[in-house]
Structure formats: structure tokens, C-alpha cells
CSV table of C-alpha atoms and ligand atoms in Angstrom, one decimal:
chain,number,residue,atom,x,y,z
A,1,MET,CA,134.5,44.7,143.5
A,2,PHE,CA,133.5,41.6,145.0
A,3,VAL,CA,133.2,41.3,149.3
A,4,SER,CA,132.4,37.7,147.8
A,5,GLU,CA,134.0,34.6,146.4
A,6,ALA,CA,130.1,33.6,145.8
A,7,LEU,CA,129.3,36.5,143.8
A,8,ASN,CA,130.1,36.8,140.0
A,9,ILE,CA,128.8,39.1,136.9
A,10,ASN,CA,126.8,37.2,134.3
A,11,GLU,CA,127.0,37.3,130.3
A,12,LYS,CA,124.3,40.0,130.3
A,13,ASN,CA,126.0,41.7,132.7
A,14,HIS,CA,123.5,41.0,136.1
A,15,LEU,CA,124.9,39.8,139.2
A,16,THR,CA,125.2,36.3,140.2
A,17,ILE,CA,125.2,34.5,142.8
A,18,GLY,CA,126.6,30.8,144.1
A,19,GLY,CA,126.2,30.5,139.9
A,20,CYS,CA,122.9,31.2,139.9
A,21,ASP,CA,121.5,34.7,138.5
A,22,ALA,CA,120.3,37.4,141.3
A,23,VAL,CA,117.8,38.9,138.7
A,24,GLU,CA,116.2,35.8,138.3
A,25,LEU,CA,116.3,34.9,141.7
A,26,ALA,CA,113.9,38.5,142.1
A,27,LYS,CA,112.0,37.7,140.0
A,28,GLU,CA,111.1,33.7,140.6
A,29,TYR,CA,111.2,34.3,145.3
A,30,GLY,CA,110.0,37.9,144.7
A,31,THR,CA,111.8,41.0,147.2
A,32,PRO,CA,113.4,41.8,149.3
A,33,LEU,CA,115.0,38.2,149.4
A,34,TYR,CA,117.9,37.5,151.4
A,35,VAL,CA,120.2,34.9,149.5
A,36,LEU,CA,123.3,32.8,151.3
A,37,ASP,CA,125.2,30.7,149.3
A,38,GLU,CA,126.2,27.2,150.6
A,39,THR,CA,128.9,27.2,149.6
A,40,ALA,CA,131.4,29.9,150.6
A,41,VAL,CA,129.1,28.9,153.9
A,42,ARG,CA,131.3,25.0,154.9
A,43,ARG,CA,134.0,27.2,153.1
A,44,HIS,CA,134.4,29.3,156.0
A,45,CYS,CA,132.9,26.2,158.7
A,46,ARG,CA,136.3,24.2,156.7
A,47,THR,CA,138.9,27.1,157.2
A,48,TYR,CA,138.4,27.1,161.3
A,49,LYS,CA,137.9,23.0,161.3
A,50,GLU,CA,140.7,23.0,159.2
A,51,SER,CA,143.0,26.1,161.2
A,52,ILE,CA,141.5,24.5,164.4
A,53,ASP,CA,143.7,21.0,163.2
A,54,LYS,CA,146.7,22.7,161.5
A,55,PHE,CA,147.4,24.6,164.5
A,56,TYR,CA,146.4,22.9,168.0
A,57,GLY,CA,146.4,19.9,166.1
A,58,GLY,CA,142.4,19.2,166.9
A,59,ARG,CA,142.6,20.2,169.9
A,60,GLY,CA,139.5,22.6,169.6
A,61,LEU,CA,136.4,23.2,169.0
A,62,VAL,CA,134.8,26.4,166.8
A,63,PHE,CA,131.3,27.2,167.8
A,64,TYR,CA,129.9,29.2,165.1
A,65,ALA,CA,128.3,31.8,167.0
A,66,SER,CA,124.0,31.4,166.2
A,67,LYS,CA,123.0,34.7,167.1
A,68,ALA,CA,124.3,35.5,163.3
A,69,LEU,CA,121.7,33.5,161.4
A,70,CYS,CA,120.3,31.0,162.5
A,71,ASN,CA,118.0,28.7,161.2
A,72,LEU,CA,117.5,25.1,160.7
A,73,GLU,CA,119.1,25.1,157.3
A,74,VAL,CA,122.1,26.9,158.5
A,75,ILE,CA,123.0,24.6,161.9
A,76,ARG,CA,122.8,21.9,159.8
A,77,ILE,CA,125.4,22.7,157.6
A,78,VAL,CA,127.6,24.1,160.2
A,79,ASN,CA,126.7,20.6,162.3
A,80,SER,CA,127.2,18.5,158.8
A,81,GLU,CA,130.8,20.7,158.9
A,82,GLY,CA,132.2,19.7,162.5
A,83,LEU,CA,130.7,22.5,164.2
A,84,GLY,CA,129.5,22.8,167.2
A,85,ALA,CA,127.0,26.3,168.1
A,86,ASP,CA,127.1,29.3,170.5
A,87,VAL,CA,123.4,29.8,171.5
A,88,VAL,CA,122.6,32.9,173.8
A,89,SER,CA,118.8,32.1,175.2
A,90,ASP,CA,115.9,29.4,175.1
A,91,GLY,CA,114.9,29.9,170.7
A,92,GLU,CA,118.6,29.7,169.7
A,93,LEU,CA,119.3,26.9,171.4
A,94,TYR,CA,115.8,25.0,171.4
A,95,THR,CA,116.0,26.2,167.3
A,96,ALA,CA,120.0,24.3,167.0
A,97,LEU,CA,118.5,20.7,169.4
A,98,LYS,CA,116.2,20.5,166.5
A,99,ALA,CA,118.4,20.7,163.9
A,100,GLY,CA,120.0,17.5,164.8
A,101,MET,CA,122.8,19.5,166.7
A,102,PRO,CA,124.3,17.2,169.2
A,103,ALA,CA,124.2,18.9,173.0
A,104,GLU,CA,127.1,18.8,174.3
A,105,LYS,CA,128.1,20.8,171.1
A,106,LEU,CA,125.9,23.5,172.9
A,107,CYS,CA,128.2,26.3,174.2
A,108,MET,CA,125.3,28.8,176.3
A,109,HIS,CA,126.1,32.0,176.8
A,110,GLY,CA,123.8,34.9,178.3
A,111,ASN,CA,124.3,37.3,180.7
A,112,ASN,CA,121.0,37.1,182.2
A,113,LYS,CA,119.8,33.2,181.5
A,114,THR,CA,116.8,32.7,183.1
A,115,TYR,CA,115.5,30.1,185.7
A,116,ASP,CA,113.5,28.6,182.7
A,117,GLU,CA,116.6,28.9,180.5
A,118,LEU,CA,118.8,27.1,182.7
A,119,VAL,CA,116.5,24.1,183.4
A,120,TYR,CA,116.2,23.6,179.7
A,121,ALA,CA,120.5,24.2,179.6
A,122,VAL,CA,121.4,22.1,181.8
A,123,GLY,CA,118.6,19.4,181.5
A,124,SER,CA,119.6,19.0,177.6
A,125,GLY,CA,122.8,18.3,178.6
A,126,VAL,CA,124.3,21.3,176.6
A,127,GLY,CA,128.1,20.5,176.6
A,128,ARG,CA,129.5,24.0,178.2
A,129,ILE,CA,127.8,26.7,179.9
A,130,VAL,CA,130.1,29.7,179.9
A,131,VAL,CA,129.1,32.1,183.9
A,132,ASP,CA,128.3,35.3,183.4
A,133,ASN,CA,127.3,36.0,186.9
A,134,LYS,CA,127.7,34.9,190.5
A,135,THR,CA,123.9,34.2,190.8
A,136,GLU,CA,123.9,31.7,188.5
A,137,LEU,CA,126.5,29.8,188.8
A,138,ASP,CA,124.8,29.1,191.9
A,139,THR,CA,121.4,27.9,190.2
A,140,ILE,CA,123.1,25.6,187.6
A,141,ASP,CA,124.7,23.9,190.9
A,142,ALA,CA,121.4,23.8,192.8
A,143,ILE,CA,119.5,22.3,189.2
A,144,CYS,CA,122.2,20.0,189.0
A,145,ARG,CA,121.6,18.8,192.4
A,146,GLU,CA,118.1,18.6,191.5
A,147,LYS,CA,118.5,16.4,188.1
A,148,GLY,CA,121.2,14.1,189.2
A,149,LYS,CA,123.4,15.9,186.8
A,150,LYS,CA,127.1,18.0,186.9
A,151,GLN,CA,127.5,20.7,184.5
A,152,LYS,CA,130.6,22.0,182.6
A,153,VAL,CA,130.5,25.6,182.4
A,154,LEU,CA,133.7,28.3,181.9
A,155,PHE,CA,133.7,32.0,182.9
A,156,ARG,CA,133.2,34.7,180.9
A,157,VAL,CA,135.6,37.3,181.8
A,158,LYS,CA,136.3,41.2,180.7
A,159,PRO,CA,139.7,40.7,179.8
A,160,GLY,CA,140.3,44.5,180.6
A,161,ILE,CA,140.5,45.1,175.9
A,162,ASP,CA,139.8,48.1,174.3
A,163,ALA,CA,139.0,46.3,170.5
A,164,HIS,CA,138.9,49.0,167.8
A,165,THR,CA,134.6,48.8,166.6
A,166,HIS,CA,131.2,50.4,167.4
A,167,SER,CA,130.9,51.1,171.5
A,168,PHE,CA,127.8,48.8,171.1
A,169,ILE,CA,130.1,45.3,169.8
A,170,MET,CA,132.2,46.3,172.3
A,171,THR,CA,132.5,43.7,175.2
A,172,GLY,CA,135.9,43.1,176.5
A,173,GLN,CA,136.0,46.8,178.2
A,174,ILE,CA,135.8,47.0,182.2
A,175,ASP,CA,132.8,49.0,181.8
A,176,SER,CA,130.6,45.6,180.2
A,177,LYS,CA,127.4,43.8,180.9
A,178,PHE,CA,129.2,40.5,180.2
A,179,GLY,CA,131.1,38.8,183.0
A,180,PHE,CA,134.0,38.9,185.1
A,181,ALA,CA,136.2,41.9,185.9
A,182,LEU,CA,139.6,40.8,186.0
A,183,GLU,CA,141.1,44.2,187.5
A,184,THR,CA,139.1,43.7,190.5
A,185,GLY,CA,139.1,40.2,192.0
A,186,GLU,CA,136.1,39.0,190.4
A,187,ALA,CA,137.1,36.5,187.8
A,188,HIS,CA,139.0,35.0,190.8
A,189,ASP,CA,136.6,34.8,193.1
A,190,ILE,CA,133.9,32.9,191.5
A,191,ILE,CA,136.9,30.3,190.2
A,192,ARG,CA,137.6,30.0,193.8
A,193,HIS,CA,134.0,29.9,194.3
A,194,ALA,CA,133.0,27.1,191.4
A,195,LEU,CA,135.7,25.1,192.9
A,196,THR,CA,134.0,24.9,195.6
A,197,LEU,CA,130.4,23.8,195.1
A,198,ASP,CA,129.5,19.5,194.3
A,199,ASN,CA,128.1,19.8,190.8
A,200,ILE,CA,130.0,21.9,189.0
A,201,ILE,CA,132.5,20.5,186.2
A,202,VAL,CA,134.6,24.1,185.7
A,203,GLY,CA,136.1,23.9,182.5
A,204,GLY,CA,137.5,26.5,182.1
A,205,VAL,CA,137.4,30.6,181.0
A,206,HIS,CA,135.7,32.7,178.3
A,207,CYS,CA,136.1,35.7,176.2
A,208,HIS,CA,134.6,37.6,173.3
A,209,ILE,CA,136.5,41.2,173.3
A,210,GLY,CA,134.1,42.4,170.5
A,211,SER,CA,132.6,42.3,166.9
A,212,GLN,CA,134.1,42.7,163.3
A,213,ILE,CA,138.0,43.9,164.3
A,214,HIS,CA,140.2,43.5,161.9
A,215,GLU,CA,143.7,43.8,164.4
A,216,LEU,CA,145.6,41.5,165.4
A,217,GLU,CA,146.7,42.9,168.6
A,218,PRO,CA,144.0,42.0,170.7
A,219,PHE,CA,143.5,38.6,170.1
A,220,LYS,CA,146.7,37.9,171.4
A,221,LYS,CA,146.2,40.3,174.1
A,222,ALA,CA,143.2,38.2,175.6
A,223,ALA,CA,144.9,34.7,174.7
A,224,GLU,CA,147.9,35.8,177.0
A,225,VAL,CA,145.4,37.7,180.2
A,226,LEU,CA,142.7,34.6,180.1
A,227,ALA,CA,146.5,32.5,179.9
A,228,GLY,CA,147.1,34.5,183.0
A,229,LEU,CA,144.3,33.4,184.9
A,230,ILE,CA,144.2,30.0,184.2
A,231,ALA,CA,148.1,29.9,185.8
A,232,ASP,CA,147.4,32.5,189.5
A,233,ILE,CA,144.2,29.5,189.9
A,234,LYS,CA,146.4,27.0,189.5
A,235,ASN,CA,149.4,28.4,192.2
A,236,GLU,CA,146.4,29.4,194.0
A,237,THR,CA,144.7,25.8,194.3
A,238,GLY,CA,146.9,23.5,192.2
A,239,TYR,CA,143.6,23.7,189.9
A,240,GLU,CA,144.5,23.3,185.5
A,241,MET,CA,141.3,24.9,184.0
A,242,ALA,CA,142.2,22.6,180.4
A,243,GLU,CA,139.3,24.6,178.5
A,244,MET,CA,140.3,28.3,177.3
A,245,ASN,CA,137.7,30.1,174.3
A,246,LEU,CA,138.7,32.6,172.7
A,247,GLY,CA,134.7,34.2,171.8
A,248,GLY,CA,134.4,35.6,168.3
A,249,GLY,CA,134.6,38.8,166.0
A,250,TYR,CA,136.5,38.3,163.1
A,251,GLY,CA,135.9,40.9,160.4
A,252,VAL,CA,134.7,40.5,157.8
A,253,MET,CA,134.6,43.1,154.3
A,254,TYR,CA,131.3,45.0,154.3
A,255,THR,CA,133.1,47.9,151.5
A,256,GLU,CA,136.8,48.8,151.0
A,257,GLU,CA,137.4,50.5,153.5
A,258,ASP,CA,137.0,47.4,155.6
A,259,ASP,CA,141.0,44.7,154.9
A,260,PRO,CA,140.0,42.4,157.2
A,261,ILE,CA,142.7,39.5,158.3
A,262,GLU,CA,142.0,35.7,156.9
A,263,PHE,CA,140.4,33.5,160.2
A,264,ASP,CA,143.6,31.1,159.5
A,265,LYS,CA,146.4,34.1,159.6
A,266,TYR,CA,144.4,34.8,162.4
A,267,ILE,CA,144.5,32.0,164.3
A,268,GLU,CA,147.8,30.4,163.7
A,269,ALA,CA,149.4,34.2,165.6
A,270,VAL,CA,146.7,33.4,168.0
A,271,SER,CA,148.1,29.6,168.6
A,272,LEU,CA,152.2,31.0,168.4
A,273,VAL,CA,151.9,33.5,170.9
A,274,LEU,CA,149.0,31.0,173.3
A,275,ARG,CA,151.9,28.1,173.5
A,276,SER,CA,154.3,31.0,174.4
A,277,ALA,CA,152.2,32.3,177.0
A,278,CYS,CA,151.9,28.6,178.5
A,279,GLU,CA,155.1,27.8,178.6
A,280,GLU,CA,156.1,30.8,180.5
A,281,ARG,CA,153.6,30.3,182.7
A,282,GLY,CA,153.8,26.6,183.0
A,283,ILE,CA,150.2,25.7,182.4
A,284,SER,CA,149.8,23.6,179.4
A,285,LEU,CA,148.0,24.2,175.7
A,286,PRO,CA,144.7,24.9,176.5
A,287,PHE,CA,141.1,23.0,174.9
A,288,VAL,CA,141.0,25.8,172.5
A,289,MET,CA,137.5,27.4,171.3
A,290,MET,CA,136.1,30.1,169.4
A,291,GLU,CA,132.7,31.3,168.5
A,292,PRO,CA,132.5,32.9,165.4
A,293,GLY,CA,129.6,34.3,163.6
A,294,ARG,CA,129.8,37.0,161.4
A,295,SER,CA,133.4,35.0,159.1
A,296,ILE,CA,131.2,32.1,158.5
A,297,VAL,CA,127.9,33.8,157.4
A,298,GLY,CA,128.3,37.6,156.8
A,299,THR,CA,129.4,37.1,153.1
A,300,ALA,CA,127.8,34.9,152.3
A,301,GLY,CA,124.7,36.7,151.8
A,302,VAL,CA,123.1,39.7,149.5
A,303,THR,CA,119.8,41.2,149.6
A,304,LEU,CA,117.5,42.4,147.4
A,305,TYR,CA,115.2,44.7,146.9
A,306,THR,CA,112.9,46.5,143.8
A,307,VAL,CA,113.9,49.7,143.7
A,308,GLY,CA,110.1,51.8,143.6
A,309,GLY,CA,110.8,55.6,144.2
A,310,ILE,CA,113.7,57.6,142.9
A,311,LYS,CA,113.6,61.2,144.5
A,312,ASP,CA,116.1,64.3,143.4
A,313,ILE,CA,117.0,66.8,146.3
A,314,PRO,CA,118.3,69.5,144.0
A,315,ASN,CA,121.5,70.3,145.1
A,316,ILE,CA,121.0,67.8,147.8
A,317,ARG,CA,120.5,64.4,147.3
A,318,ARG,CA,119.0,61.7,145.6
A,319,TYR,CA,116.1,59.5,147.3
A,320,VAL,CA,116.3,55.8,145.8
A,321,SER,CA,113.6,54.0,148.2
A,322,VAL,CA,113.6,49.9,148.1
A,323,ASP,CA,111.1,47.7,148.9
A,324,GLY,CA,113.1,46.9,152.8
A,325,GLY,CA,114.6,48.3,155.3
A,326,MET,CA,115.1,48.3,158.6
A,327,CYS,CA,112.6,46.1,159.2
A,328,ASP,CA,115.2,43.3,157.4
A,329,ASN,CA,118.3,45.5,158.0
A,330,PRO,CA,117.9,47.2,160.7
A,331,ARG,CA,122.4,48.0,160.8
A,332,TYR,CA,122.6,51.3,159.7
A,333,ILE,CA,120.5,52.5,161.6
A,334,LEU,CA,121.7,50.8,164.9
A,335,TYR,CA,125.5,51.3,164.3
A,336,GLN,CA,125.4,53.3,160.8
A,337,SER,CA,126.8,50.1,158.9
A,338,LYS,CA,128.0,50.6,155.6
A,339,TYR,CA,127.3,48.1,152.9
A,340,LYS,CA,128.2,48.5,149.3
A,341,ALA,CA,125.5,48.0,147.0
A,342,LEU,CA,124.9,47.3,143.2
A,343,LEU,CA,122.9,47.0,140.6
A,344,ALA,CA,121.7,42.9,140.1
A,345,ASN,CA,120.3,43.8,136.7
A,346,LYS,CA,123.2,46.2,135.5
A,347,SER,CA,126.1,44.7,137.8
A,348,GLY,CA,129.3,46.0,135.8
A,349,ASP,CA,128.4,49.2,134.9
A,350,ILE,CA,129.9,52.0,136.0
A,351,ALA,CA,128.4,54.3,139.4
A,352,THR,CA,128.6,57.6,139.0
A,353,GLU,CA,125.8,59.4,141.0
A,354,PRO,CA,126.5,58.2,145.0
A,355,VAL,CA,123.1,58.0,146.4
A,356,THR,CA,120.7,57.7,149.9
A,357,VAL,CA,119.3,54.0,149.7
A,358,ALA,CA,116.4,54.8,151.9
A,359,GLY,CA,113.5,51.6,152.8
A,360,LYS,CA,110.0,52.0,153.7
A,361,CYS,CA,109.0,52.2,157.0
A,362,CYS,CA,107.9,55.6,158.7
A,363,GLU,CA,111.2,56.6,160.1
A,364,SER,CA,114.1,58.7,157.9
A,365,GLY,CA,116.7,57.0,159.5
A,366,ASP,CA,115.1,53.7,157.8
A,367,LEU,CA,118.2,53.8,155.2
A,368,ILE,CA,120.6,51.3,154.3
A,369,GLY,CA,123.1,53.9,153.4
A,370,GLU,CA,124.5,57.2,152.6
A,371,GLY,CA,126.8,58.4,149.4
A,372,MET,CA,126.9,54.8,148.4
A,373,PRO,CA,127.9,55.1,144.7
A,374,LEU,CA,125.9,53.3,141.9
A,375,PRO,CA,125.2,52.8,137.6
A,376,PRO,CA,121.8,56.0,137.1
A,377,VAL,CA,119.2,54.0,138.6
A,378,GLU,CA,115.7,53.3,137.1
A,379,LEU,CA,112.9,52.3,139.3
A,380,GLY,CA,112.5,48.7,138.3
A,381,ASP,CA,116.0,47.4,139.4
A,382,THR,CA,116.9,45.2,141.3
A,383,LEU,CA,119.2,46.2,144.6
A,384,ALA,CA,121.9,44.3,146.0
A,385,VAL,CA,123.2,44.4,148.7
A,386,LEU,CA,126.2,42.8,149.7
A,387,THR,CA,127.3,41.5,153.0
A,388,THR,CA,124.0,40.9,154.9
A,389,GLY,CA,124.7,37.3,156.0
A,390,ALA,CA,125.5,38.3,159.4
A,391,TYR,CA,122.6,40.1,161.7
A,392,ASN,CA,120.1,40.7,159.4
A,393,TYR,CA,118.0,38.5,159.1
A,394,SER,CA,119.0,38.0,162.8
A,395,MET,CA,118.0,41.2,163.5
A,396,ALA,CA,114.8,41.7,161.7
A,397,SER,CA,111.8,42.6,163.3
A,398,ASN,CA,108.2,43.1,161.4
A,399,TYR,CA,107.9,47.1,162.2
A,400,ASN,CA,105.1,48.6,160.2
A,401,ARG,CA,103.5,44.8,160.0
A,402,ILE,CA,105.7,44.1,157.0
A,403,PRO,CA,106.2,40.5,157.1
A,404,ARG,CA,109.6,39.1,157.4
A,405,PRO,CA,111.6,38.1,153.1
A,406,ALA,CA,111.7,34.7,152.7
A,407,MET,CA,115.5,33.3,152.7
A,408,VAL,CA,116.5,31.3,149.9
A,409,MET,CA,120.2,29.6,149.1
A,410,THR,CA,122.2,28.7,146.7
A,411,LYS,CA,124.9,25.9,145.4
A,412,ASP,CA,126.6,25.5,142.4
A,413,GLY,CA,123.5,27.7,139.9
A,414,THR,CA,120.5,25.4,142.2
A,415,SER,CA,118.1,28.1,144.9
A,416,ARG,CA,116.0,26.6,147.7
A,417,VAL,CA,113.9,28.3,149.7
A,418,ILE,CA,115.0,27.4,153.6
A,419,VAL,CA,112.6,30.0,155.2
A,420,ARG,CA,109.0,30.8,153.4
A,421,ARG,CA,108.9,34.7,153.2
A,422,GLU,CA,106.3,35.0,156.5
A,423,SER,CA,102.6,35.7,155.1
A,424,TYR,CA,99.6,38.0,156.3
A,425,GLU,CA,98.6,34.8,158.3
A,426,ASP,CA,101.6,34.6,159.8
A,427,LEU,CA,101.4,38.7,161.0
A,428,VAL,CA,98.3,37.4,162.9
A,429,ARG,CA,99.1,34.2,164.5
A,430,ASN,CA,99.3,35.3,168.1
A,431,ASP,CA,96.9,38.0,167.9
A,432,ILE,CA,93.6,37.6,169.8
B,1,LLP,N1,130.8,35.0,170.7
B,1,LLP,C1,130.3,35.8,172.4
B,1,LLP,C2,129.7,35.4,173.2
B,1,LLP,C3,129.4,36.8,171.4
B,1,LLP,O1,128.3,38.3,172.0
B,1,LLP,C4,129.8,36.8,169.7
B,1,LLP,C5,128.8,38.4,169.0
B,1,LLP,C6,130.0,36.6,168.9
B,1,LLP,C7,131.0,35.5,169.4
B,1,LLP,C8,130.2,36.0,167.7
B,1,LLP,O2,130.7,37.2,166.8
B,1,LLP,P1,130.5,37.8,165.6
B,1,LLP,O3,131.7,36.0,165.9
B,1,LLP,O4,130.3,37.4,164.6
B,1,LLP,O5,131.8,39.4,165.8
B,1,LLP,N2,124.3,42.8,165.7
B,1,LLP,C9,125.9,43.3,165.9
B,1,LLP,C10,126.9,42.3,166.3
B,1,LLP,C11,126.9,41.3,167.7
B,1,LLP,C12,127.5,40.7,167.9
B,1,LLP,C13,127.4,40.6,169.4
B,1,LLP,N3,128.3,39.3,170.3
B,1,LLP,C14,126.5,43.6,164.5
B,1,LLP,O6,125.4,43.7,163.8
B,1,LLP,O7,127.0,44.1,163.7
């Protein structure tokens, strides 16, 4: 029934998250409320870390893709589990550094990093910058020259792989705003150029083929393609790049329609393919990096709402309106994403009817989902939407001037606020 080990039902028939009664959490902290289970986040970090140790003999590093959920406490937790972080803006970089993540364990991304962001990244000593275009590479070289530093870079490559996922989150194909194409020789050209720059350390190659992927094949293919590129460059120039970053993208369970691969199985399968690809091409096994986001935090998160309105449209549908919506979870309006919901105050009851769960924004498309099976709903029920740990809080907005919810972290039956609920004062803070 559940998408996550963090969830259960107690003797009151209430949903529990990390051992905490969800109805009590809603009462204590108010709704809407993001709840994130620390134990689950830590367990996911450990699975990745242990897999690197097991399948790559510890020669690798896992960067948590902080775009999935970025705040101080989450970064502190992933740091304490030995992961680094992937940051994609000055704001994420600032948050990671402020949370105490060592700069050398950061990997900086972005298809249009500003000059100021590059100065900030180089100046703070980030371990790797993933270069997305030539202007950026030359700018990094110039900044380093001025600062008397050298910067390690990786090159974001479009491996030409079609991962079957939503077109908005598919990034490995040639028609993508990210990275250098292989087919056109663009990727080879930029690496050859980088090798001529004095202040650039050519670390290796990177690709990220998309997100919420449930198949192994595209990941295996991507690793082979990147090994091919390392070999090509070695054959042409004699320089063997020592690092490979395979990005993120491992899918998680939102509903029963999802059949996720276990990460350790994925890492093992890719490692086998990579080893033989390297052997065949006469290159050493590179230092391997990964950037999981969704699979670290996704299923560890639940959003709690209070049902405030029920509207029946005869022979059409029943709307159940909650006190949040697209402001705290824009994934339905963006991607028609599917979620599993249940009533936290009667979580073991049988779902009898499909309802449309609507948010409270002035947009007809502001839905959490359509055809969501729930037991008979009553006003005041606590609705729990599962698997909201990734890309909910991080993509939240203040549309309709709605304050963003608080985030509470649970652990073994205890709870604590890790992000305060926004106040009216927060809403007008920057208004003049
Ligand atoms: N590395 C890079 C370079 C990425 O662009 C991403 C995600 C990741 C790692 C992490 O991927 P993950 O393991 O989380 O799949 N807002 C969308 C997802 C966008 C993903 C963007 N890049 C959603 O809500 O589904």
C-alpha cells in the first residue's frame, strides 16, 4: 500500500510518518505542511554511498542534486552521510556552503552561469564546475588567471539517448539546451580547446539523461557513450580524462504504476557495463560520480493538507479542495504528475471513489490530481499526499500571495521544524 518505509498506520487508524502520527503533526504545526523523514533520507544516502564502495571500490562520489530539495538541514544531513552536493545556482551554492558542505565536495551546474556565479564558485573553491558552453569555459579560465587559481571542470555531454520520461525533464537528446553534442563533434572540440587553457584542469565528462527514469538500458548506454568519448580524446591527444559523472534520474514510486529500479541494482549494472566498456577501449575505470536528487528525498516526503471544501458535479466529478495546491506542489500543473493520496485520519479505510483533489489558487488547473481513489471524504479530514519530498518545496511559489508551508522533519517518533512557515511579514519583506 505504501510507497515508503517511513509510512505506517497506528492503532487509531492514523497515518504515521517516521513514527509520528500525521494527524497530530497537522494539529501541532498546521497545514499545509511538508513532512520529511530523516531516517529515510539517511537510508537512501547510505545505499548510494555503500554501492559506490561496493561496486567501484570506493573510487567515486555521490553528489546530492540539491535542486530536489534545498535547505540547510537537508544539506547538513547529506553532508554528514558523506555525500557531496550538486548546485545549480548561486543560491544553492550559498545554501550548501552555509550548511557547512566543504566546497571541494560541490559540483556546480547550469546552462547559463552568470559571471558573478562563476566568480563565486571559483572563489569559494568548488571542486568541479560542469561546463556547458565555450564562453563559460573561457570565462572560468580568465577568472582563474586573475585569482591565481586552477579549476577542475567536467564537460556536460548530450549522449544522444532517449530516456522515456516527460519531455520537459528529458535532457540527453541532441535537441536540449544543456551540454555539448557528440554527433556534431562539439564535445570533442571543447575538450581539445580546454586542454590548451592554462588554468583549467580537465577532469572528465558528465551527462544527465533525464529524470524519473525506470529503465536500466539508457543509463548503461550513457556510461558506454561517455567511455567512448574518454577513449576518443585519449587516442587523439594522449590525455586520458580520469572522471565520469553519470548524473541523476533514477525514478521513484509515486503510484502503483511506477516500478522503480533499486539503486544498488542500478549502480551494479552500470558498473559492470562501464568496466567492460573501459577494458574494451583501453582506458582505466574512471572516478565515478552520480547526482541523485529525487531518489534521496522523494519518498521520504509527505504533504499534509486539511480538506476545506467538497463539491459534487453530478455525473462528472467530485472536487475535494485542500488548503494548498500548485503553490506548494506545482508538479500536476507542470507535468500532470500522478500522486497517491490518503486520508491520514482514516488511513486504513477502503478507497471507494475517485475524486479530483483541487488546490486553492485562482487557476482551474490547480489540482493535486484527478481520479485519486479515497475513502468517503469529510470536511476537516487530513489529506496526505505521498512522495512529495522532491521538487515540491524547491519549486514552490507565493502565487496568490500564499505563504509557503513549514517543513517538519520526523525521526523515530519525534518531530522538529526545519523550515518555518512563511509569515505575512515574509511576503512583503522585499516590497518597498
Ligand atoms: N543532475 C543534473 C545535471 C540534473 O539536471 C538533475 C535534475 C539531477 C542531477 C537530479 O535528477 P533526479 O535524480 O532528481 O532525477 N522538476 C522536475 C525534475 C527536474 C530535474 C532537473 N534536473 C520534476 O519535478 O519532475
